Amino acid sequence: MTSNLLALLLSVIAIILPLRYGCSDIIGGHCVRAHSRPFMAAIRRMNITVCGGVLVGRQWVLTAAHCNYRLEESDTRVVLGAHQASKAEKEQQRFKIMRFFSHPQYNRSSKENDIMLLKLDRMANLNKYVQLFPLPDTGEDIKPGTKCSVTGWGRTSSGKLSKCLREATVEIVDRKVCERKYNKKQKPVNITRNMLCAGGKMRFSKRDACQGDSGGPLICGRKFSGIVSFGEKCGIGDRPGVYTRLTEKYINWIKKTVSRNGEA
Ligand code: ARG
């Protein structure tokens, strides 16, 4: 009897622990080789990386629109060329944000059009550590089962922000399957064709983005395919993370915004 109880207790712990703690590295990822993702931008406030982003023009960072929260506060900085974003590394270049352009149809509750451009206060110097990431030529959809990577300085399984830049491999999940998981919630969200879902499938090897990874890239076969947008907790259950898909419409919006507002 007591041993049965003990076994039950142990299995409960075995289930709960990974749920609570296995759920937040850029989850299930690893630190990348320093400066091997020279297009990555860290958006930092009060010495915390609040969001990620991608350098798409010498003065332009692409990120998620929901990262616009308190962006105008004076201590917000965009850091390029970072590996350990919280340290002052010699490869880093730091910028203030001159202007930001949230997508005009961004909707906080439906989470549609979660995409934003930041114009930096000056041009970045492009070098080995700081480089542009090209936008995709076409906005074609990514098939379920495709392996992609998500990169950022967001929370890790320990619950803390990652010291180093991390990356995890995630698999594209069918929209309908994904939507069903999100529809069980009190406030259901529709997963539209402007979004992509991706996650780790295996029960105990969760892979996901987490707080602080928002705005960072989802890269599928070397192609910039999406932006970290939202998720339910991190790597919880079988709910995949949701990404803004780089559709043709968004690619055109990016090009138009950049060309109307200064240097590419
Ligand atoms: N919105 C979060 C952020 O601000 C990231 C969401 C990603 N979460 C997830 N489970 N995929 O950083």
mmCIF file of C-alpha atoms and ligand atoms in Angstrom:
data_model
loop_
_atom_site.group_PDB
_atom_site.id
_atom_site.type_symbol
_atom_site.label_atom_id
_atom_site.label_comp_id
_atom_site.label_asym_id
_atom_site.label_seq_id
_atom_site.Cartn_x
_atom_site.Cartn_y
_atom_site.Cartn_z
ATOM 1 C CA MET A 1 0.000 0.000 0.000
ATOM 2 C CA THR A 2 2.602 2.545 1.049
ATOM 3 C CA SER A 3 4.834 1.532 -1.833
ATOM 4 C CA ASN A 4 1.919 2.014 -4.200
ATOM 5 C CA LEU A 5 1.367 5.461 -2.808
ATOM 6 C CA LEU A 6 5.032 6.221 -3.107
ATOM 7 C CA ALA A 7 5.022 5.067 -6.724
ATOM 8 C CA LEU A 8 2.006 7.230 -7.425
ATOM 9 C CA LEU A 9 3.651 10.218 -5.786
ATOM 10 C CA LEU A 10 6.833 9.680 -7.771
ATOM 11 C CA SER A 11 4.998 9.436 -11.055
ATOM 12 C CA VAL A 12 3.059 12.608 -10.274
ATOM 13 C CA ILE A 13 6.349 14.373 -9.614
ATOM 14 C CA ALA A 14 7.805 12.901 -12.794
ATOM 15 C CA ILE A 15 4.946 14.368 -14.778
ATOM 16 C CA ILE A 16 4.766 17.734 -13.042
ATOM 17 C CA LEU A 17 8.478 18.498 -13.020
ATOM 18 C CA PRO A 18 9.059 18.485 -16.750
ATOM 19 C CA LEU A 19 5.841 20.415 -17.224
ATOM 20 C CA ARG A 20 7.001 23.161 -14.902
ATOM 21 C CA TYR A 21 10.663 23.200 -15.655
ATOM 22 C CA GLY A 22 11.059 21.407 -18.956
ATOM 23 C CA CYS A 23 8.982 24.124 -20.415
ATOM 24 C CA SER A 24 11.081 27.079 -20.983
ATOM 25 C CA ASP A 25 14.420 27.209 -22.833
ATOM 26 C CA ILE A 26 13.969 28.644 -25.881
ATOM 27 C CA ILE A 27 12.801 25.297 -24.799
ATOM 28 C CA GLY A 28 14.759 22.204 -25.579
ATOM 29 C CA GLY A 29 17.405 24.155 -27.450
ATOM 30 C CA HIS A 30 21.096 24.826 -27.105
ATOM 31 C CA CYS A 31 23.447 27.806 -27.213
ATOM 32 C CA VAL A 32 24.596 28.540 -30.728
ATOM 33 C CA ARG A 33 28.236 29.149 -31.676
ATOM 34 C CA ALA A 34 28.966 32.762 -30.713
ATOM 35 C CA HIS A 35 28.144 35.224 -33.523
ATOM 36 C CA SER A 36 26.935 32.528 -35.880
ATOM 37 C CA ARG A 37 23.553 34.294 -36.226
ATOM 38 C CA PRO A 38 24.785 37.818 -37.051
ATOM 39 C CA PHE A 39 21.308 38.989 -38.087
ATOM 40 C CA MET A 40 19.886 38.614 -34.573
ATOM 41 C CA ALA A 41 18.818 41.705 -32.677
ATOM 42 C CA ALA A 42 18.050 41.890 -28.953
ATOM 43 C CA ILE A 43 15.535 44.478 -27.814
ATOM 44 C CA ARG A 44 16.515 45.377 -24.274
ATOM 45 C CA ARG A 45 15.005 47.437 -21.503
ATOM 46 C CA MET A 46 16.286 47.785 -17.952
ATOM 47 C CA ASN A 47 18.978 45.250 -18.773
ATOM 48 C CA ILE A 48 16.465 42.625 -19.804
ATOM 49 C CA THR A 49 15.981 41.216 -23.278
ATOM 50 C CA VAL A 50 12.287 41.817 -23.810
ATOM 51 C CA CYS A 51 12.149 40.696 -27.428
ATOM 52 C CA GLY A 52 14.220 39.464 -30.307
ATOM 53 C CA GLY A 53 14.317 40.754 -33.857
ATOM 54 C CA VAL A 54 16.054 40.406 -37.184
ATOM 55 C CA LEU A 55 18.150 42.976 -39.016
ATOM 56 C CA VAL A 56 16.509 43.310 -42.427
ATOM 57 C CA GLY A 57 18.003 46.640 -43.496
ATOM 58 C CA ARG A 58 21.003 48.634 -42.273
ATOM 59 C CA GLN A 59 18.685 50.725 -40.166
ATOM 60 C CA TRP A 60 15.746 48.330 -39.833
ATOM 61 C CA VAL A 61 14.851 45.537 -37.446
ATOM 62 C CA LEU A 62 11.849 43.300 -37.996
ATOM 63 C CA THR A 63 10.090 42.088 -34.855
ATOM 64 C CA ALA A 64 6.611 41.353 -33.474
ATOM 65 C CA ALA A 65 4.052 44.138 -33.028
ATOM 66 C CA HIS A 66 3.275 43.056 -29.480
ATOM 67 C CA CYS A 67 6.854 44.055 -28.633
ATOM 68 C CA ASN A 68 5.762 47.700 -28.927
ATOM 69 C CA TYR A 69 4.853 47.727 -25.257
ATOM 70 C CA ARG A 70 6.747 50.597 -23.540
ATOM 71 C CA LEU A 71 9.022 50.866 -26.536
ATOM 72 C CA GLU A 72 9.220 54.620 -26.242
ATOM 73 C CA GLU A 73 10.817 54.410 -22.820
ATOM 74 C CA SER A 74 14.168 56.058 -22.907
ATOM 75 C CA ASP A 75 16.248 53.095 -21.811
ATOM 76 C CA THR A 76 15.105 50.807 -24.638
ATOM 77 C CA ARG A 77 18.001 49.709 -26.825
ATOM 78 C CA VAL A 78 18.463 47.451 -29.805
ATOM 79 C CA VAL A 79 21.650 45.423 -29.553
ATOM 80 C CA LEU A 80 23.233 43.882 -32.637
ATOM 81 C CA GLY A 81 26.254 41.589 -32.757
ATOM 82 C CA ALA A 82 25.499 40.052 -29.363
ATOM 83 C CA HIS A 83 26.030 36.553 -28.088
ATOM 84 C CA GLN A 84 25.596 37.181 -24.378
ATOM 85 C CA ALA A 85 23.249 40.111 -24.687
ATOM 86 C CA SER A 86 23.547 41.119 -21.037
ATOM 87 C CA LYS A 87 27.302 41.610 -21.293
ATOM 88 C CA ALA A 88 29.157 44.424 -22.998
ATOM 89 C CA GLU A 89 30.788 42.429 -25.774
ATOM 90 C CA LYS A 90 33.185 44.171 -28.134
ATOM 91 C CA GLU A 91 31.293 42.898 -31.181
ATOM 92 C CA GLN A 92 28.085 44.625 -30.093
ATOM 93 C CA GLN A 93 26.535 47.708 -31.613
ATOM 94 C CA ARG A 94 23.818 49.478 -29.614
ATOM 95 C CA PHE A 95 21.044 51.629 -30.983
ATOM 96 C CA LYS A 96 18.122 53.705 -29.866
ATOM 97 C CA ILE A 97 14.868 53.337 -31.694
ATOM 98 C CA MET A 98 14.125 56.324 -33.878
ATOM 99 C CA ARG A 99 10.640 55.228 -34.950
ATOM 100 C CA PHE A 100 8.540 52.132 -34.905
ATOM 101 C CA PHE A 101 5.956 50.932 -37.368
ATOM 102 C CA SER A 102 3.512 48.366 -36.034
ATOM 103 C CA HIS A 103 1.479 46.746 -38.757
ATOM 104 C CA PRO A 104 -1.554 49.024 -39.258
ATOM 105 C CA GLN A 105 -3.918 46.060 -38.862
ATOM 106 C CA TYR A 106 -2.248 44.537 -35.830
ATOM 107 C CA ASN A 107 -4.972 43.306 -33.486
ATOM 108 C CA ARG A 108 -4.057 42.609 -29.882
ATOM 109 C CA SER A 109 -6.901 40.231 -29.165
ATOM 110 C CA SER A 110 -6.992 38.214 -32.390
ATOM 111 C CA LYS A 111 -3.168 38.465 -32.573
ATOM 112 C CA GLU A 112 -3.448 38.979 -36.302
ATOM 113 C CA ASN A 113 -0.658 40.863 -38.097
ATOM 114 C CA ASP A 114 1.777 40.657 -35.186
ATOM 115 C CA ILE A 115 4.633 42.263 -37.068
ATOM 116 C CA MET A 116 6.548 45.517 -36.604
ATOM 117 C CA LEU A 117 9.512 47.374 -38.039
ATOM 118 C CA LEU A 118 11.914 49.395 -35.941
ATOM 119 C CA LYS A 119 13.961 52.154 -37.477
ATOM 120 C CA LEU A 120 17.263 52.469 -35.645
ATOM 121 C CA ASP A 121 18.789 55.860 -34.808
ATOM 122 C CA ARG A 122 21.618 55.251 -37.258
ATOM 123 C CA MET A 123 22.901 52.718 -39.755
ATOM 124 C CA ALA A 124 24.485 49.543 -38.499
ATOM 125 C CA ASN A 125 28.057 48.780 -39.531
ATOM 126 C CA LEU A 126 27.899 45.498 -41.358
ATOM 127 C CA ASN A 127 30.734 43.126 -40.540
ATOM 128 C CA LYS A 128 31.368 39.558 -39.453
ATOM 129 C CA TYR A 129 29.166 40.005 -36.407
ATOM 130 C CA VAL A 130 26.375 42.139 -37.791
ATOM 131 C CA GLN A 131 24.690 41.171 -41.019
ATOM 132 C CA LEU A 132 21.370 41.508 -42.781
ATOM 133 C CA PHE A 133 19.069 38.554 -43.159
ATOM 134 C CA PRO A 134 17.342 38.566 -46.531
ATOM 135 C CA LEU A 135 13.573 38.546 -46.722
ATOM 136 C CA PRO A 136 12.147 35.568 -48.577
ATOM 137 C CA ASP A 137 11.401 36.139 -52.266
ATOM 138 C CA THR A 138 8.000 34.574 -51.969
ATOM 139 C CA GLY A 139 5.572 34.142 -49.138
ATOM 140 C CA GLU A 140 4.652 30.552 -49.755
ATOM 141 C CA ASP A 141 3.251 28.464 -46.949
ATOM 142 C CA ILE A 142 5.417 25.968 -45.043
ATOM 143 C CA LYS A 143 4.184 22.390 -44.964
ATOM 144 C CA PRO A 144 3.363 20.581 -41.717
ATOM 145 C CA GLY A 145 6.256 18.377 -40.657
ATOM 146 C CA THR A 146 8.904 20.780 -41.974
ATOM 147 C CA LYS A 147 11.765 21.257 -39.526
ATOM 148 C CA CYS A 148 12.566 24.847 -38.679
ATOM 149 C CA SER A 149 14.638 26.629 -36.075
ATOM 150 C CA VAL A 150 13.702 29.340 -33.618
ATOM 151 C CA THR A 151 16.350 31.569 -32.075
ATOM 152 C CA GLY A 152 16.417 33.917 -29.095
ATOM 153 C CA TRP A 153 17.562 35.018 -25.639
ATOM 154 C CA GLY A 154 14.225 34.194 -24.035
ATOM 155 C CA ARG A 155 13.501 32.138 -20.963
ATOM 156 C CA THR A 156 15.084 28.755 -20.567
ATOM 157 C CA SER A 157 13.962 25.704 -18.650
ATOM 158 C CA SER A 158 15.336 27.254 -15.488
ATOM 159 C CA GLY A 159 12.771 30.028 -15.854
ATOM 160 C CA LYS A 160 15.505 32.609 -16.358
ATOM 161 C CA LEU A 161 16.448 34.455 -19.502
ATOM 162 C CA SER A 162 19.161 32.710 -21.457
ATOM 163 C CA LYS A 163 22.662 34.126 -21.070
ATOM 164 C CA CYS A 164 23.681 33.047 -24.543
ATOM 165 C CA LEU A 165 21.788 33.093 -27.819
ATOM 166 C CA ARG A 166 19.852 29.849 -28.133
ATOM 167 C CA GLU A 167 18.178 27.906 -30.838
ATOM 168 C CA ALA A 168 15.750 24.997 -30.938
ATOM 169 C CA THR A 169 14.454 22.849 -33.750
ATOM 170 C CA VAL A 170 10.696 22.869 -34.058
ATOM 171 C CA GLU A 171 8.367 21.181 -36.486
ATOM 172 C CA ILE A 172 5.553 22.891 -38.371
ATOM 173 C CA VAL A 173 2.170 21.734 -37.096
ATOM 174 C CA ASP A 174 -0.963 21.676 -39.204
ATOM 175 C CA ARG A 175 -3.108 24.801 -38.632
ATOM 176 C CA LYS A 176 -6.304 22.907 -37.948
ATOM 177 C CA VAL A 177 -4.597 20.661 -35.402
ATOM 178 C CA CYS A 178 -3.016 23.719 -33.809
ATOM 179 C CA GLU A 179 -6.257 25.667 -33.766
ATOM 180 C CA ARG A 180 -8.053 22.849 -31.996
ATOM 181 C CA LYS A 181 -5.505 23.065 -29.206
ATOM 182 C CA TYR A 182 -6.025 26.798 -28.889
ATOM 183 C CA ASN A 183 -9.785 26.572 -29.131
ATOM 184 C CA LYS A 184 -10.013 24.677 -25.880
ATOM 185 C CA LYS A 185 -9.041 27.855 -24.140
ATOM 186 C CA GLN A 186 -11.559 30.257 -22.654
ATOM 187 C CA LYS A 187 -10.582 32.860 -25.180
ATOM 188 C CA PRO A 188 -10.150 30.862 -28.381
ATOM 189 C CA VAL A 189 -7.798 32.183 -31.032
ATOM 190 C CA ASN A 190 -8.167 31.464 -34.695
ATOM 191 C CA ILE A 191 -5.001 30.291 -36.350
ATOM 192 C CA THR A 192 -5.186 32.084 -39.668
ATOM 193 C CA ARG A 193 -3.169 31.592 -42.835
ATOM 194 C CA ASN A 194 -1.031 34.513 -41.723
ATOM 195 C CA MET A 195 0.238 32.372 -38.869
ATOM 196 C CA LEU A 196 2.359 29.253 -38.535
ATOM 197 C CA CYS A 197 2.343 26.802 -35.654
ATOM 198 C CA ALA A 198 5.463 24.916 -34.670
ATOM 199 C CA GLY A 199 6.545 22.808 -31.763
ATOM 200 C CA GLY A 200 8.361 19.758 -30.543
ATOM 201 C CA LYS A 201 6.279 16.651 -30.742
ATOM 202 C CA MET A 202 7.697 14.225 -28.274
ATOM 203 C CA ARG A 203 6.106 14.028 -24.910
ATOM 204 C CA PHE A 204 9.119 14.757 -22.797
ATOM 205 C CA SER A 205 11.220 16.680 -25.223
ATOM 206 C CA LYS A 206 9.410 19.962 -25.505
ATOM 207 C CA ARG A 207 10.737 22.468 -27.904
ATOM 208 C CA ASP A 208 9.353 25.943 -28.098
ATOM 209 C CA ALA A 209 10.018 29.639 -27.854
ATOM 210 C CA CYS A 210 9.311 31.392 -24.559
ATOM 211 C CA GLN A 211 9.005 34.851 -22.987
ATOM 212 C CA GLY A 212 11.649 37.108 -24.420
ATOM 213 C CA ASP A 213 11.886 35.222 -27.697
ATOM 214 C CA SER A 214 9.033 37.151 -29.287
ATOM 215 C CA GLY A 215 9.957 38.960 -32.441
ATOM 216 C CA GLY A 216 12.754 36.498 -33.180
ATOM 217 C CA PRO A 217 12.936 34.459 -36.371
ATOM 218 C CA LEU A 218 11.556 31.106 -37.389
ATOM 219 C CA ILE A 219 13.863 29.859 -40.115
ATOM 220 C CA CYS A 220 12.824 26.951 -42.327
ATOM 221 C CA GLY A 221 15.508 25.569 -44.619
ATOM 222 C CA ARG A 222 17.605 28.759 -44.490
ATOM 223 C CA LYS A 223 14.542 30.793 -45.333
ATOM 224 C CA PHE A 224 13.184 33.478 -43.039
ATOM 225 C CA SER A 225 9.656 32.141 -42.617
ATOM 226 C CA GLY A 226 8.120 33.512 -39.453
ATOM 227 C CA ILE A 227 8.302 35.672 -36.332
ATOM 228 C CA VAL A 228 7.760 34.427 -32.760
ATOM 229 C CA SER A 229 4.311 35.691 -31.811
ATOM 230 C CA PHE A 230 2.537 33.870 -29.009
ATOM 231 C CA GLY A 231 1.986 30.611 -27.201
ATOM 232 C CA GLU A 232 0.323 29.160 -24.169
ATOM 233 C CA LYS A 233 2.977 29.202 -21.462
ATOM 234 C CA CYS A 234 6.022 27.582 -23.047
ATOM 235 C CA GLY A 235 6.196 24.075 -24.389
ATOM 236 C CA ILE A 236 3.193 23.145 -22.302
ATOM 237 C CA GLY A 237 1.271 20.043 -23.199
ATOM 238 C CA ASP A 238 1.058 19.705 -26.901
ATOM 239 C CA ARG A 239 0.309 23.320 -27.689
ATOM 240 C CA PRO A 240 2.687 24.510 -30.364
ATOM 241 C CA GLY A 241 4.097 28.029 -30.452
ATOM 242 C CA VAL A 242 2.477 30.398 -32.917
ATOM 243 C CA TYR A 243 4.401 32.540 -35.380
ATOM 244 C CA THR A 244 3.521 35.344 -37.741
ATOM 245 C CA ARG A 245 4.095 33.857 -41.181
ATOM 246 C CA LEU A 246 6.081 36.001 -43.618
ATOM 247 C CA THR A 247 3.403 36.138 -46.275
ATOM 248 C CA GLU A 248 3.693 38.018 -49.515
ATOM 249 C CA LYS A 249 1.447 40.693 -48.044
ATOM 250 C CA TYR A 250 3.858 41.253 -45.152
ATOM 251 C CA ILE A 251 6.932 41.150 -47.367
ATOM 252 C CA ASN A 252 5.376 43.889 -49.473
ATOM 253 C CA TRP A 253 4.445 45.891 -46.391
ATOM 254 C CA ILE A 254 8.042 45.654 -45.154
ATOM 255 C CA LYS A 255 9.479 46.785 -48.492
ATOM 256 C CA LYS A 256 7.009 49.634 -48.765
ATOM 257 C CA THR A 257 7.564 50.832 -45.207
ATOM 258 C CA VAL A 258 11.328 50.745 -45.560
ATOM 259 C CA SER A 259 11.378 52.503 -48.919
ATOM 260 C CA ARG A 260 8.952 55.224 -47.789
ATOM 261 C CA ASN A 261 10.788 55.900 -44.594
ATOM 262 C CA GLY A 262 14.420 56.045 -45.496
ATOM 263 C CA GLU A 263 17.430 53.922 -45.995
ATOM 264 C CA ALA A 264 17.184 50.220 -46.625
HETATM 265 N N1 ARG B 1 4.899 36.407 -26.426
HETATM 266 C C1 ARG B 1 6.107 35.894 -25.867
HETATM 267 C C2 ARG B 1 7.147 36.969 -25.746
HETATM 268 O O1 ARG B 1 6.791 38.079 -25.511
HETATM 269 C C3 ARG B 1 6.656 34.743 -26.605
HETATM 270 C C4 ARG B 1 5.646 33.788 -26.955
HETATM 271 C C5 ARG B 1 6.177 32.566 -27.492
HETATM 272 N N2 ARG B 1 5.720 31.539 -26.634
HETATM 273 C C6 ARG B 1 5.656 30.290 -26.994
HETATM 274 N N3 ARG B 1 5.245 29.427 -26.137
HETATM 275 N N4 ARG B 1 5.995 29.933 -28.198
HETATM 276 O O2 ARG B 1 8.322 36.762 -25.761
#
